[in-house]
Structure formats: C-alpha cells, structure tokens
mmCIF file of C-alpha atoms in Angstrom:
data_model
loop_
_atom_site.group_PDB
_atom_site.id
_atom_site.type_symbol
_atom_site.label_atom_id
_atom_site.label_comp_id
_atom_site.label_asym_id
_atom_site.label_seq_id
_atom_site.Cartn_x
_atom_site.Cartn_y
_atom_site.Cartn_z
ATOM 1 C CA VAL B 1 90.797 -4.348 44.923
ATOM 2 C CA VAL B 2 90.678 -3.286 48.569
ATOM 3 C CA GLY B 3 92.153 -5.853 50.904
ATOM 4 C CA GLU B 4 91.989 -6.254 54.722
ATOM 5 C CA SER B 5 94.442 -7.785 57.081
ATOM 6 C CA ARG B 6 93.823 -9.744 60.263
ATOM 7 C CA ARG B 7 94.426 -6.337 62.023
ATOM 8 C CA LYS B 8 91.540 -4.871 59.960
ATOM 9 C CA GLU B 9 93.965 -2.605 58.174
ATOM 10 C CA GLU B 10 92.778 -1.674 54.691
ATOM 11 C CA TYR B 11 95.152 -1.289 51.702
ATOM 12 C CA LEU B 12 94.970 -1.036 47.922
ATOM 13 C CA CYS B 13 95.718 -3.904 45.737
ATOM 14 C CA PHE B 14 96.088 -4.065 41.909
ATOM 15 C CA ALA B 15 96.217 -7.637 40.926
ATOM 16 C CA GLU B 16 98.862 -7.423 38.281
ATOM 17 C CA HIS B 17 101.130 -4.531 39.512
ATOM 18 C CA PHE B 18 100.951 -3.593 43.323
ATOM 19 C CA CYS B 19 99.682 -4.229 46.638
ATOM 20 C CA ALA B 20 100.033 -2.025 49.729
ATOM 21 C CA CYS B 21 100.521 -4.917 52.107
ATOM 22 C CA TYR B 22 103.751 -5.479 54.087
ATOM 23 C CA SER B 23 104.442 -8.747 52.224
ATOM 24 C CA PHE B 24 104.324 -7.088 48.808
ATOM 25 C CA PHE B 25 107.156 -4.626 49.757
ATOM 26 C CA TYR B 26 109.180 -7.050 51.971
ATOM 27 C CA ASP B 27 109.130 -10.323 49.945
ATOM 28 C CA ILE B 28 108.428 -9.014 46.336
ATOM 29 C CA VAL B 29 109.996 -5.450 45.983
ATOM 30 C CA ASN B 30 112.782 -5.758 48.592
ATOM 31 C CA LYS B 31 113.929 -9.343 48.463
ATOM 32 C CA GLY B 32 112.518 -10.432 45.143
ATOM 33 C CA GLU B 33 111.607 -13.871 46.531
ATOM 34 C CA GLN B 34 107.963 -14.152 45.210
ATOM 35 C CA LEU B 35 106.153 -13.084 42.170
ATOM 36 C CA SER B 36 102.969 -11.841 44.001
ATOM 37 C CA CYS B 37 101.570 -11.608 47.367
ATOM 38 C CA LYS B 38 98.319 -13.589 48.528
ATOM 39 C CA HIS B 39 96.092 -10.555 47.964
ATOM 40 C CA GLN B 40 97.128 -10.286 44.322
ATOM 41 C CA LEU B 41 96.572 -13.989 43.895
ATOM 42 C CA ALA B 42 93.085 -13.731 45.526
ATOM 43 C CA ALA B 43 92.208 -10.779 43.251
ATOM 44 C CA ARG B 44 93.286 -12.707 40.127
ATOM 45 C CA LEU B 45 91.095 -15.813 41.367
ATOM 46 C CA ALA B 46 88.104 -13.569 41.956
ATOM 47 C CA ALA B 47 88.454 -12.014 38.542
ATOM 48 C CA SER B 48 88.841 -15.296 36.703
ATOM 49 C CA THR B 49 85.905 -16.908 38.566
ATOM 50 C CA GLY B 50 83.696 -13.908 37.999
ATOM 51 C CA THR B 51 83.264 -13.225 41.666
ATOM 52 C CA CYS B 52 84.993 -9.888 41.602
ATOM 53 C CA VAL B 53 82.682 -6.946 41.953
ATOM 54 C CA ASP B 54 83.508 -3.615 40.288
ATOM 55 C CA VAL B 55 82.737 -0.570 42.465
ATOM 56 C CA LYS B 56 82.595 2.899 40.863
ATOM 57 C CA VAL B 57 84.117 5.623 42.876
ATOM 58 C CA SER B 58 84.323 9.301 42.338
ATOM 59 C CA ASP B 59 87.653 11.217 41.977
ATOM 60 C CA GLU B 60 87.352 12.311 45.616
ATOM 61 C CA GLU B 61 86.869 8.846 46.879
ATOM 62 C CA LEU B 62 89.817 7.566 44.753
ATOM 63 C CA ALA B 63 91.981 10.274 46.064
ATOM 64 C CA LEU B 64 91.224 9.345 49.721
ATOM 65 C CA LEU B 65 92.043 5.674 48.859
ATOM 66 C CA LEU B 66 95.363 6.628 47.366
ATOM 67 C CA ALA B 67 96.044 9.052 50.292
ATOM 68 C CA LYS B 68 95.989 5.902 52.621
ATOM 69 C CA LEU B 69 98.956 4.476 50.815
#
C-alpha cells in the first residue's frame, strides 16, 4: 500500500508489518504504545471490504519505491 500524508508525502505501508510514516516509528516501534498506525488499519479495512486495488510493478519500480524509505 502506498499512503499519502496531509503534506502529500508518499510512504510505503505493509498492512501487517510496516509503515514508513512517522507515527509507526514513534508510537509503535519506539514507544510501543500502539499495535498499528492508522495507515495500516486503513489498508486492512480496504483488504477486508474488497476495495483494495492490486498494482503490479516492475522490479525497477519496486526498487524506486523502496529507495524512498
């Protein structure tokens, strides 16, 4: 899942394991206060309601997405 912030920053989000947003690192990884960020919850909700769209990307496109992390 590719998420977007109010500041129009894009980041990568894996619903079960990882999100590149600030909240994930601060509240979940660093402080351990939450189980997931709102982006992970949104991704899980989209998957469970069937509104998630799978997009196939090439190896090069995936490398560019991961390089932004």
